[in-house]
């Protein structure tokens, strides 16, 4: 029964994400032409805001009617991420100086939604609202808000800084590659993957050393590390590029040391041998040190 319920949650998240993504039909109602230079101004104007508000109200009402309790909480989060992704697409394909922020909106919303969806596929028993990682930590929220504030201030004061398309493209490549690596790691690990560091070994827990794990000891962290920095390169945020790099490096250094204590406890010599052969994949992070004496 539990498995069926969790499988249902995954399906609900897909439906709700697509409902939120449906916001892209708003500009298409008015035209089927390829010129979208008017879209951004329309959606940020009074009529556009009304259209978006009505769409959100209708979709939320629909979700409230068909889903109750925990299922509604899943649906509304997935719908919000789909809506954000849709708005990001609209901005990305509009002729506006906010194009790169549209890329960012798509990248951020897809990252969080795919964390939930992939978890639903590989390890439904661990699936929860926290799998969206929307409430990851206070520090994570502060970092995100700081990046939005920096982007806005610099766009108003030094707008030419935000038009370095080649730099934003580098950031986009970092984001795509980083997220692809992380999701590949999750899919390779399967039921062994968990967003929370495990202190007790489950019967199904095995040491994964194939696939992307043959190249990086912690590929999911490597992917997340470069994804997070890539979002700021995409936004051309010099302050947050430095801040995200330092904060992410420190976070993953501590996280890897904590996790490897458990892995050594779980797998003993097998993990120590694997540790000797394969690096963490993160710069200047070697993991937990074991005294040879």
PDB file of C-alpha atoms in Angstrom:
ATOM      1  CA  UNK A   1       0.000   0.000   0.000  1.00  0.00           C
ATOM      2  CA  UNK A   2       2.808   2.424   0.906  1.00  0.00           C
ATOM      3  CA  UNK A   3       4.525   1.773  -2.408  1.00  0.00           C
ATOM      4  CA  UNK A   4       1.299   2.532  -4.301  1.00  0.00           C
ATOM      5  CA  UNK A   5       0.799   5.759  -2.355  1.00  0.00           C
ATOM      6  CA  UNK A   6       4.321   6.947  -3.104  1.00  0.00           C
ATOM      7  CA  UNK A   7       3.987   5.989  -6.750  1.00  0.00           C
ATOM      8  CA  UNK A   8       0.780   8.040  -6.831  1.00  0.00           C
ATOM      9  CA  UNK A   9       2.618  11.042  -5.397  1.00  0.00           C
ATOM     10  CA  UNK A  10       5.125  10.853  -8.216  1.00  0.00           C
ATOM     11  CA  UNK A  11       2.347  10.821 -10.815  1.00  0.00           C
ATOM     12  CA  UNK A  12       0.595  13.702  -9.097  1.00  0.00           C
ATOM     13  CA  UNK A  13       3.785  15.745  -9.169  1.00  0.00           C
ATOM     14  CA  UNK A  14       4.070  15.245 -12.948  1.00  0.00           C
ATOM     15  CA  UNK A  15       0.475  16.286 -13.584  1.00  0.00           C
ATOM     16  CA  UNK A  16       0.783  19.306 -11.296  1.00  0.00           C
ATOM     17  CA  UNK A  17       4.103  20.408 -12.805  1.00  0.00           C
ATOM     18  CA  UNK A  18       2.545  20.310 -16.270  1.00  0.00           C
ATOM     19  CA  UNK A  19      -0.482  22.285 -15.040  1.00  0.00           C
ATOM     20  CA  UNK A  20       1.842  24.964 -13.709  1.00  0.00           C
ATOM     21  CA  UNK A  21       3.857  24.888 -16.918  1.00  0.00           C
ATOM     22  CA  UNK A  22       0.616  25.615 -18.752  1.00  0.00           C
ATOM     23  CA  UNK A  23       1.156  29.302 -17.988  1.00  0.00           C
ATOM     24  CA  UNK A  24       3.023  29.434 -21.302  1.00  0.00           C
ATOM     25  CA  UNK A  25      -0.332  29.276 -23.121  1.00  0.00           C
ATOM     26  CA  UNK A  26      -1.190  32.804 -21.926  1.00  0.00           C
ATOM     27  CA  UNK A  27       0.964  34.613 -24.506  1.00  0.00           C
ATOM     28  CA  UNK A  28       0.098  32.021 -27.156  1.00  0.00           C
ATOM     29  CA  UNK A  29      -3.605  32.825 -26.842  1.00  0.00           C
ATOM     30  CA  UNK A  30      -2.974  36.159 -28.529  1.00  0.00           C
ATOM     31  CA  UNK A  31      -0.662  35.076 -31.309  1.00  0.00           C
ATOM     32  CA  UNK A  32       0.869  32.105 -33.081  1.00  0.00           C
ATOM     33  CA  UNK A  33       3.542  34.208 -34.748  1.00  0.00           C
ATOM     34  CA  UNK A  34       7.226  33.785 -34.043  1.00  0.00           C
ATOM     35  CA  UNK A  35       7.728  37.352 -32.790  1.00  0.00           C
ATOM     36  CA  UNK A  36       7.664  37.430 -28.999  1.00  0.00           C
ATOM     37  CA  UNK A  37       9.102  40.889 -28.403  1.00  0.00           C
ATOM     38  CA  UNK A  38       5.785  41.997 -26.868  1.00  0.00           C
ATOM     39  CA  UNK A  39       5.416  39.125 -24.442  1.00  0.00           C
ATOM     40  CA  UNK A  40       7.522  40.405 -21.546  1.00  0.00           C
ATOM     41  CA  UNK A  41       5.907  43.851 -21.565  1.00  0.00           C
ATOM     42  CA  UNK A  42       2.460  42.274 -21.783  1.00  0.00           C
ATOM     43  CA  UNK A  43       2.959  39.877 -18.886  1.00  0.00           C
ATOM     44  CA  UNK A  44       4.438  42.576 -16.648  1.00  0.00           C
ATOM     45  CA  UNK A  45       1.619  44.967 -17.490  1.00  0.00           C
ATOM     46  CA  UNK A  46      -1.810  45.128 -15.821  1.00  0.00           C
ATOM     47  CA  UNK A  47      -3.564  42.751 -18.235  1.00  0.00           C
ATOM     48  CA  UNK A  48      -0.727  40.254 -18.045  1.00  0.00           C
ATOM     49  CA  UNK A  49      -0.718  40.273 -14.246  1.00  0.00           C
ATOM     50  CA  UNK A  50      -4.470  39.757 -14.187  1.00  0.00           C
ATOM     51  CA  UNK A  51      -4.202  36.858 -16.642  1.00  0.00           C
ATOM     52  CA  UNK A  52      -1.498  35.191 -14.543  1.00  0.00           C
ATOM     53  CA  UNK A  53      -3.428  35.745 -11.289  1.00  0.00           C
ATOM     54  CA  UNK A  54      -6.567  34.216 -12.790  1.00  0.00           C
ATOM     55  CA  UNK A  55      -4.613  31.245 -14.120  1.00  0.00           C
ATOM     56  CA  UNK A  56      -2.991  30.611 -10.718  1.00  0.00           C
ATOM     57  CA  UNK A  57      -6.346  30.878  -8.926  1.00  0.00           C
ATOM     58  CA  UNK A  58      -8.065  28.459 -11.320  1.00  0.00           C
ATOM     59  CA  UNK A  59      -5.269  25.868 -11.156  1.00  0.00           C
ATOM     60  CA  UNK A  60      -4.999  26.097  -7.367  1.00  0.00           C
ATOM     61  CA  UNK A  61      -8.766  25.711  -7.030  1.00  0.00           C
ATOM     62  CA  UNK A  62      -8.645  22.657  -9.277  1.00  0.00           C
ATOM     63  CA  UNK A  63      -5.872  21.092  -7.185  1.00  0.00           C
ATOM     64  CA  UNK A  64      -7.774  21.808  -3.966  1.00  0.00           C
ATOM     65  CA  UNK A  65     -10.823  20.000  -5.327  1.00  0.00           C
ATOM     66  CA  UNK A  66      -9.113  16.823  -6.558  1.00  0.00           C
ATOM     67  CA  UNK A  67      -6.338  16.434  -3.958  1.00  0.00           C
ATOM     68  CA  UNK A  68      -6.543  16.482  -0.167  1.00  0.00           C
ATOM     69  CA  UNK A  69      -4.029  16.755   2.670  1.00  0.00           C
ATOM     70  CA  UNK A  70      -0.502  15.525   1.881  1.00  0.00           C
ATOM     71  CA  UNK A  71      -1.316  14.977  -1.782  1.00  0.00           C
ATOM     72  CA  UNK A  72      -2.330  18.616  -2.164  1.00  0.00           C
ATOM     73  CA  UNK A  73       0.946  19.708  -0.568  1.00  0.00           C
ATOM     74  CA  UNK A  74       2.845  17.699  -3.183  1.00  0.00           C
ATOM     75  CA  UNK A  75       0.651  19.025  -5.994  1.00  0.00           C
ATOM     76  CA  UNK A  76       0.902  22.690  -5.053  1.00  0.00           C
ATOM     77  CA  UNK A  77       4.704  22.556  -4.805  1.00  0.00           C
ATOM     78  CA  UNK A  78       5.089  20.779  -8.122  1.00  0.00           C
ATOM     79  CA  UNK A  79       2.617  23.198  -9.715  1.00  0.00           C
ATOM     80  CA  UNK A  80       4.554  26.187  -8.359  1.00  0.00           C
ATOM     81  CA  UNK A  81       7.793  24.820  -9.817  1.00  0.00           C
ATOM     82  CA  UNK A  82       6.094  24.159 -13.157  1.00  0.00           C
ATOM     83  CA  UNK A  83       4.690  27.699 -13.129  1.00  0.00           C
ATOM     84  CA  UNK A  84       8.145  29.136 -12.405  1.00  0.00           C
ATOM     85  CA  UNK A  85       9.656  27.036 -15.185  1.00  0.00           C
ATOM     86  CA  UNK A  86       6.957  28.258 -17.580  1.00  0.00           C
ATOM     87  CA  UNK A  87       7.524  31.908 -16.680  1.00  0.00           C
ATOM     88  CA  UNK A  88      11.243  31.329 -17.150  1.00  0.00           C
ATOM     89  CA  UNK A  89      10.595  29.955 -20.635  1.00  0.00           C
ATOM     90  CA  UNK A  90       8.456  32.951 -21.544  1.00  0.00           C
ATOM     91  CA  UNK A  91      11.163  35.380 -20.406  1.00  0.00           C
ATOM     92  CA  UNK A  92      13.910  33.345 -22.077  1.00  0.00           C
ATOM     93  CA  UNK A  93      12.227  33.537 -25.492  1.00  0.00           C
ATOM     94  CA  UNK A  94      11.181  37.169 -25.166  1.00  0.00           C
ATOM     95  CA  UNK A  95      13.233  40.053 -26.493  1.00  0.00           C
ATOM     96  CA  UNK A  96      14.185  41.530 -23.144  1.00  0.00           C
ATOM     97  CA  UNK A  97      17.296  42.269 -21.122  1.00  0.00           C
ATOM     98  CA  UNK A  98      16.011  39.780 -18.517  1.00  0.00           C
ATOM     99  CA  UNK A  99      16.636  36.770 -20.790  1.00  0.00           C
ATOM    100  CA  UNK A 100      19.407  35.311 -18.648  1.00  0.00           C
ATOM    101  CA  UNK A 101      17.229  35.567 -15.548  1.00  0.00           C
ATOM    102  CA  UNK A 102      14.683  33.487 -17.456  1.00  0.00           C
ATOM    103  CA  UNK A 103      17.368  30.834 -17.939  1.00  0.00           C
ATOM    104  CA  UNK A 104      18.010  30.971 -14.212  1.00  0.00           C
ATOM    105  CA  UNK A 105      14.319  30.533 -13.356  1.00  0.00           C
ATOM    106  CA  UNK A 106      14.128  27.448 -15.576  1.00  0.00           C
ATOM    107  CA  UNK A 107      17.326  26.011 -14.104  1.00  0.00           C
ATOM    108  CA  UNK A 108      16.312  26.554 -10.480  1.00  0.00           C
ATOM    109  CA  UNK A 109      12.758  25.242 -10.800  1.00  0.00           C
ATOM    110  CA  UNK A 110      13.755  22.194 -12.846  1.00  0.00           C
ATOM    111  CA  UNK A 111      16.521  21.300 -10.380  1.00  0.00           C
ATOM    112  CA  UNK A 112      14.132  21.252  -7.426  1.00  0.00           C
ATOM    113  CA  UNK A 113      11.338  19.457  -9.244  1.00  0.00           C
ATOM    114  CA  UNK A 114      13.628  16.804 -10.709  1.00  0.00           C
ATOM    115  CA  UNK A 115      15.057  16.113  -7.238  1.00  0.00           C
ATOM    116  CA  UNK A 116      11.576  15.040  -6.154  1.00  0.00           C
ATOM    117  CA  UNK A 117      10.731  13.153  -9.333  1.00  0.00           C
ATOM    118  CA  UNK A 118      13.986  11.168  -9.461  1.00  0.00           C
ATOM    119  CA  UNK A 119      13.630  10.302  -5.768  1.00  0.00           C
ATOM    120  CA  UNK A 120      10.109   9.055  -6.492  1.00  0.00           C
ATOM    121  CA  UNK A 121      11.581   6.787  -9.169  1.00  0.00           C
ATOM    122  CA  UNK A 122      14.663   5.413  -7.413  1.00  0.00           C
ATOM    123  CA  UNK A 123      13.773   5.412  -3.722  1.00  0.00           C
ATOM    124  CA  UNK A 124      10.048   5.974  -3.120  1.00  0.00           C
ATOM    125  CA  UNK A 125      10.310   4.832   0.487  1.00  0.00           C
ATOM    126  CA  UNK A 126      12.354   7.935   1.326  1.00  0.00           C
ATOM    127  CA  UNK A 127      10.070  10.290  -0.619  1.00  0.00           C
ATOM    128  CA  UNK A 128       8.678  13.273   1.289  1.00  0.00           C
ATOM    129  CA  UNK A 129       7.979  16.964   0.807  1.00  0.00           C
ATOM    130  CA  UNK A 130      11.604  17.573   1.777  1.00  0.00           C
ATOM    131  CA  UNK A 131      12.634  15.759  -1.416  1.00  0.00           C
ATOM    132  CA  UNK A 132      11.875  18.966  -3.315  1.00  0.00           C
ATOM    133  CA  UNK A 133      14.757  20.541  -1.336  1.00  0.00           C
ATOM    134  CA  UNK A 134      12.790  23.793  -1.237  1.00  0.00           C
ATOM    135  CA  UNK A 135      13.412  24.051   2.514  1.00  0.00           C
ATOM    136  CA  UNK A 136      16.987  22.789   2.323  1.00  0.00           C
ATOM    137  CA  UNK A 137      18.327  25.217   4.947  1.00  0.00           C
ATOM    138  CA  UNK A 138      18.207  28.841   6.063  1.00  0.00           C
ATOM    139  CA  UNK A 139      21.629  29.361   4.512  1.00  0.00           C
ATOM    140  CA  UNK A 140      20.407  28.038   1.158  1.00  0.00           C
ATOM    141  CA  UNK A 141      17.431  30.425   1.198  1.00  0.00           C
ATOM    142  CA  UNK A 142      19.614  33.389   2.145  1.00  0.00           C
ATOM    143  CA  UNK A 143      22.027  32.530  -0.674  1.00  0.00           C
ATOM    144  CA  UNK A 144      19.192  32.389  -3.224  1.00  0.00           C
ATOM    145  CA  UNK A 145      17.664  35.688  -2.108  1.00  0.00           C
ATOM    146  CA  UNK A 146      21.114  37.310  -2.083  1.00  0.00           C
ATOM    147  CA  UNK A 147      21.630  36.318  -5.720  1.00  0.00           C
ATOM    148  CA  UNK A 148      18.302  37.878  -6.726  1.00  0.00           C
ATOM    149  CA  UNK A 149      19.142  41.091  -4.860  1.00  0.00           C
ATOM    150  CA  UNK A 150      22.609  41.312  -6.417  1.00  0.00           C
ATOM    151  CA  UNK A 151      21.247  40.703  -9.911  1.00  0.00           C
ATOM    152  CA  UNK A 152      18.594  43.411  -9.517  1.00  0.00           C
ATOM    153  CA  UNK A 153      20.937  46.016  -8.033  1.00  0.00           C
ATOM    154  CA  UNK A 154      23.629  45.461 -10.636  1.00  0.00           C
ATOM    155  CA  UNK A 155      21.088  45.424 -13.454  1.00  0.00           C
ATOM    156  CA  UNK A 156      19.897  48.858 -12.363  1.00  0.00           C
ATOM    157  CA  UNK A 157      23.346  50.326 -11.731  1.00  0.00           C
ATOM    158  CA  UNK A 158      25.635  48.550 -14.219  1.00  0.00           C
ATOM    159  CA  UNK A 159      23.249  47.014 -16.798  1.00  0.00           C
ATOM    160  CA  UNK A 160      26.080  46.254 -19.230  1.00  0.00           C
ATOM    161  CA  UNK A 161      27.420  43.706 -16.719  1.00  0.00           C
ATOM    162  CA  UNK A 162      24.261  41.631 -17.195  1.00  0.00           C
ATOM    163  CA  UNK A 163      24.636  41.485 -20.972  1.00  0.00           C
ATOM    164  CA  UNK A 164      27.776  39.353 -21.100  1.00  0.00           C
ATOM    165  CA  UNK A 165      26.066  36.643 -23.139  1.00  0.00           C
ATOM    166  CA  UNK A 166      29.198  34.526 -23.487  1.00  0.00           C
ATOM    167  CA  UNK A 167      29.569  34.376 -19.679  1.00  0.00           C
ATOM    168  CA  UNK A 168      25.904  33.520 -19.187  1.00  0.00           C
ATOM    169  CA  UNK A 169      26.300  30.765 -21.768  1.00  0.00           C
ATOM    170  CA  UNK A 170      29.253  29.350 -19.805  1.00  0.00           C
ATOM    171  CA  UNK A 171      27.031  29.370 -16.720  1.00  0.00           C
ATOM    172  CA  UNK A 172      24.246  27.607 -18.604  1.00  0.00           C
ATOM    173  CA  UNK A 173      26.642  24.847 -19.680  1.00  0.00           C
ATOM    174  CA  UNK A 174      27.828  24.475 -16.061  1.00  0.00           C
ATOM    175  CA  UNK A 175      24.227  24.234 -14.874  1.00  0.00           C
ATOM    176  CA  UNK A 176      23.217  21.651 -17.472  1.00  0.00           C
ATOM    177  CA  UNK A 177      26.307  19.498 -16.949  1.00  0.00           C
ATOM    178  CA  UNK A 178      26.132  19.776 -13.170  1.00  0.00           C
ATOM    179  CA  UNK A 179      22.480  18.810 -12.975  1.00  0.00           C
ATOM    180  CA  UNK A 180      22.988  15.984 -15.482  1.00  0.00           C
ATOM    181  CA  UNK A 181      25.852  14.593 -13.386  1.00  0.00           C
ATOM    182  CA  UNK A 182      23.828  14.808 -10.170  1.00  0.00           C
ATOM    183  CA  UNK A 183      20.787  13.078 -11.619  1.00  0.00           C
ATOM    184  CA  UNK A 184      23.027  10.435 -13.233  1.00  0.00           C
ATOM    185  CA  UNK A 185      24.516   9.768  -9.802  1.00  0.00           C
ATOM    186  CA  UNK A 186      21.074   9.454  -8.226  1.00  0.00           C
ATOM    187  CA  UNK A 187      19.858   7.064 -10.906  1.00  0.00           C
ATOM    188  CA  UNK A 188      23.049   4.989 -10.711  1.00  0.00           C
ATOM    189  CA  UNK A 189      22.860   4.719  -6.918  1.00  0.00           C
ATOM    190  CA  UNK A 190      19.181   3.818  -7.056  1.00  0.00           C
ATOM    191  CA  UNK A 191      17.694   2.936  -3.678  1.00  0.00           C
ATOM    192  CA  UNK A 192      21.093   3.561  -2.071  1.00  0.00           C
ATOM    193  CA  UNK A 193      20.642   7.302  -2.635  1.00  0.00           C
ATOM    194  CA  UNK A 194      19.120   9.425   0.109  1.00  0.00           C
ATOM    195  CA  UNK A 195      19.036  13.175   0.651  1.00  0.00           C
ATOM    196  CA  UNK A 196      19.827  12.582   4.312  1.00  0.00           C
ATOM    197  CA  UNK A 197      23.147  11.086   5.407  1.00  0.00           C
ATOM    198  CA  UNK A 198      22.350   7.639   6.825  1.00  0.00           C
ATOM    199  CA  UNK A 199      23.794   6.540  10.161  1.00  0.00           C
ATOM    200  CA  UNK A 200      22.464   2.996   9.972  1.00  0.00           C
ATOM    201  CA  UNK A 201      23.049   0.549   7.143  1.00  0.00           C
ATOM    202  CA  UNK A 202      19.932  -0.840   5.481  1.00  0.00           C
ATOM    203  CA  UNK A 203      19.868  -4.442   4.254  1.00  0.00           C
ATOM    204  CA  UNK A 204      19.605  -3.226   0.659  1.00  0.00           C
ATOM    205  CA  UNK A 205      22.479  -0.778   1.053  1.00  0.00           C
ATOM    206  CA  UNK A 206      25.423  -1.674  -1.230  1.00  0.00           C
ATOM    207  CA  UNK A 207      28.619   0.121  -2.194  1.00  0.00           C
ATOM    208  CA  UNK A 208      28.147   1.636  -5.653  1.00  0.00           C
ATOM    209  CA  UNK A 209      31.378   1.992  -7.641  1.00  0.00           C
ATOM    210  CA  UNK A 210      30.216   1.766 -11.250  1.00  0.00           C
ATOM    211  CA  UNK A 211      28.844   4.342 -13.694  1.00  0.00           C
ATOM    212  CA  UNK A 212      29.702   7.913 -12.718  1.00  0.00           C
ATOM    213  CA  UNK A 213      30.936   6.577  -9.372  1.00  0.00           C
ATOM    214  CA  UNK A 214      33.894   5.088 -11.219  1.00  0.00           C
ATOM    215  CA  UNK A 215      35.077   8.646 -11.923  1.00  0.00           C
ATOM    216  CA  UNK A 216      33.969  10.542  -8.811  1.00  0.00           C
ATOM    217  CA  UNK A 217      33.497   9.239  -5.284  1.00  0.00           C
ATOM    218  CA  UNK A 218      30.716  11.766  -4.699  1.00  0.00           C
ATOM    219  CA  UNK A 219      29.297  12.607  -8.149  1.00  0.00           C
ATOM    220  CA  UNK A 220      26.012  13.970  -6.811  1.00  0.00           C
ATOM    221  CA  UNK A 221      27.908  16.546  -4.758  1.00  0.00           C
ATOM    222  CA  UNK A 222      30.206  17.382  -7.669  1.00  0.00           C
ATOM    223  CA  UNK A 223      27.178  18.012  -9.854  1.00  0.00           C
ATOM    224  CA  UNK A 224      25.440  20.143  -7.235  1.00  0.00           C
ATOM    225  CA  UNK A 225      28.656  22.120  -6.565  1.00  0.00           C
ATOM    226  CA  UNK A 226      29.137  23.166 -10.190  1.00  0.00           C
ATOM    227  CA  UNK A 227      25.394  23.621 -10.730  1.00  0.00           C
ATOM    228  CA  UNK A 228      25.180  26.116  -7.863  1.00  0.00           C
ATOM    229  CA  UNK A 229      28.179  28.125  -9.062  1.00  0.00           C
ATOM    230  CA  UNK A 230      26.900  27.924 -12.645  1.00  0.00           C
ATOM    231  CA  UNK A 231      23.633  29.641 -11.678  1.00  0.00           C
ATOM    232  CA  UNK A 232      25.610  32.688 -10.556  1.00  0.00           C
ATOM    233  CA  UNK A 233      27.895  32.651 -13.593  1.00  0.00           C
ATOM    234  CA  UNK A 234      24.698  32.585 -15.672  1.00  0.00           C
ATOM    235  CA  UNK A 235      23.431  35.689 -13.841  1.00  0.00           C
ATOM    236  CA  UNK A 236      26.841  37.413 -14.098  1.00  0.00           C
ATOM    237  CA  UNK A 237      26.812  37.939 -10.308  1.00  0.00           C
ATOM    238  CA  UNK A 238      30.492  38.491  -9.360  1.00  0.00           C
ATOM    239  CA  UNK A 239      29.856  38.764  -5.610  1.00  0.00           C
ATOM    240  CA  UNK A 240      27.696  35.634  -5.473  1.00  0.00           C
ATOM    241  CA  UNK A 241      30.066  33.695  -7.735  1.00  0.00           C
ATOM    242  CA  UNK A 242      32.745  34.120  -5.075  1.00  0.00           C
ATOM    243  CA  UNK A 243      30.299  33.627  -2.209  1.00  0.00           C
ATOM    244  CA  UNK A 244      28.671  30.517  -3.660  1.00  0.00           C
ATOM    245  CA  UNK A 245      32.057  28.980  -4.441  1.00  0.00           C
ATOM    246  CA  UNK A 246      33.343  29.407  -0.890  1.00  0.00           C
ATOM    247  CA  UNK A 247      30.083  28.455   0.830  1.00  0.00           C
ATOM    248  CA  UNK A 248      29.476  25.398  -1.387  1.00  0.00           C
ATOM    249  CA  UNK A 249      33.067  24.205  -0.997  1.00  0.00           C
ATOM    250  CA  UNK A 250      32.861  24.433   2.790  1.00  0.00           C
ATOM    251  CA  UNK A 251      29.440  22.752   2.901  1.00  0.00           C
ATOM    252  CA  UNK A 252      30.478  19.790   0.751  1.00  0.00           C
ATOM    253  CA  UNK A 253      33.791  19.355   2.546  1.00  0.00           C
ATOM    254  CA  UNK A 254      31.966  18.944   5.856  1.00  0.00           C
ATOM    255  CA  UNK A 255      29.182  16.859   4.284  1.00  0.00           C
ATOM    256  CA  UNK A 256      31.635  14.453   2.634  1.00  0.00           C
ATOM    257  CA  UNK A 257      33.607  13.945   5.850  1.00  0.00           C
ATOM    258  CA  UNK A 258      30.372  13.213   7.730  1.00  0.00           C
ATOM    259  CA  UNK A 259      29.133  10.822   5.065  1.00  0.00           C
ATOM    260  CA  UNK A 260      32.413   8.957   4.728  1.00  0.00           C
ATOM    261  CA  UNK A 261      32.443   8.160   8.419  1.00  0.00           C
ATOM    262  CA  UNK A 262      29.204   6.254   7.848  1.00  0.00           C
ATOM    263  CA  UNK A 263      30.445   4.651   4.616  1.00  0.00           C
ATOM    264  CA  UNK A 264      33.606   3.359   6.303  1.00  0.00           C
ATOM    265  CA  UNK A 265      31.469   2.002   9.127  1.00  0.00           C
ATOM    266  CA  UNK A 266      29.123   0.322   6.607  1.00  0.00           C
ATOM    267  CA  UNK A 267      31.647  -1.131   4.156  1.00  0.00           C
ATOM    268  CA  UNK A 268      35.003  -1.148   5.968  1.00  0.00           C
ATOM    269  CA  UNK A 269      37.979  -2.151   3.805  1.00  0.00           C
ATOM    270  CA  UNK A 270      35.901  -2.176   0.628  1.00  0.00           C
ATOM    271  CA  UNK A 271      35.246   1.528   0.940  1.00  0.00           C
ATOM    272  CA  UNK A 272      38.826   2.291   1.984  1.00  0.00           C
ATOM    273  CA  UNK A 273      40.101   0.569  -1.164  1.00  0.00           C
ATOM    274  CA  UNK A 274      37.592   2.462  -3.284  1.00  0.00           C
ATOM    275  CA  UNK A 275      38.642   5.686  -1.566  1.00  0.00           C
ATOM    276  CA  UNK A 276      42.269   5.094  -2.562  1.00  0.00           C
ATOM    277  CA  UNK A 277      41.393   4.584  -6.224  1.00  0.00           C
ATOM    278  CA  UNK A 278      38.769   7.284  -6.823  1.00  0.00           C
ATOM    279  CA  UNK A 279      38.859  10.946  -5.788  1.00  0.00           C
ATOM    280  CA  UNK A 280      35.916  12.934  -4.463  1.00  0.00           C
ATOM    281  CA  UNK A 281      35.721  14.969  -7.669  1.00  0.00           C
ATOM    282  CA  UNK A 282      35.713  18.265  -5.769  1.00  0.00           C
ATOM    283  CA  UNK A 283      38.760  20.572  -5.766  1.00  0.00           C
ATOM    284  CA  UNK A 284      41.004  20.327  -2.688  1.00  0.00           C
ATOM    285  CA  UNK A 285      38.593  17.988  -0.887  1.00  0.00           C
ATOM    286  CA  UNK A 286      40.017  14.550  -0.161  1.00  0.00           C
ATOM    287  CA  UNK A 287      37.408  13.365   2.312  1.00  0.00           C
ATOM    288  CA  UNK A 288      37.885  11.895   5.765  1.00  0.00           C
ATOM    289  CA  UNK A 289      41.453  11.141   6.710  1.00  0.00           C
ATOM    290  CA  UNK A 290      42.237   7.755   8.202  1.00  0.00           C
ATOM    291  CA  UNK A 291      45.247   7.324  10.449  1.00  0.00           C
ATOM    292  CA  UNK A 292      47.420   4.434   9.300  1.00  0.00           C
ATOM    293  CA  UNK A 293      48.772   3.794  12.779  1.00  0.00           C
TER     294      UNK A 293
END
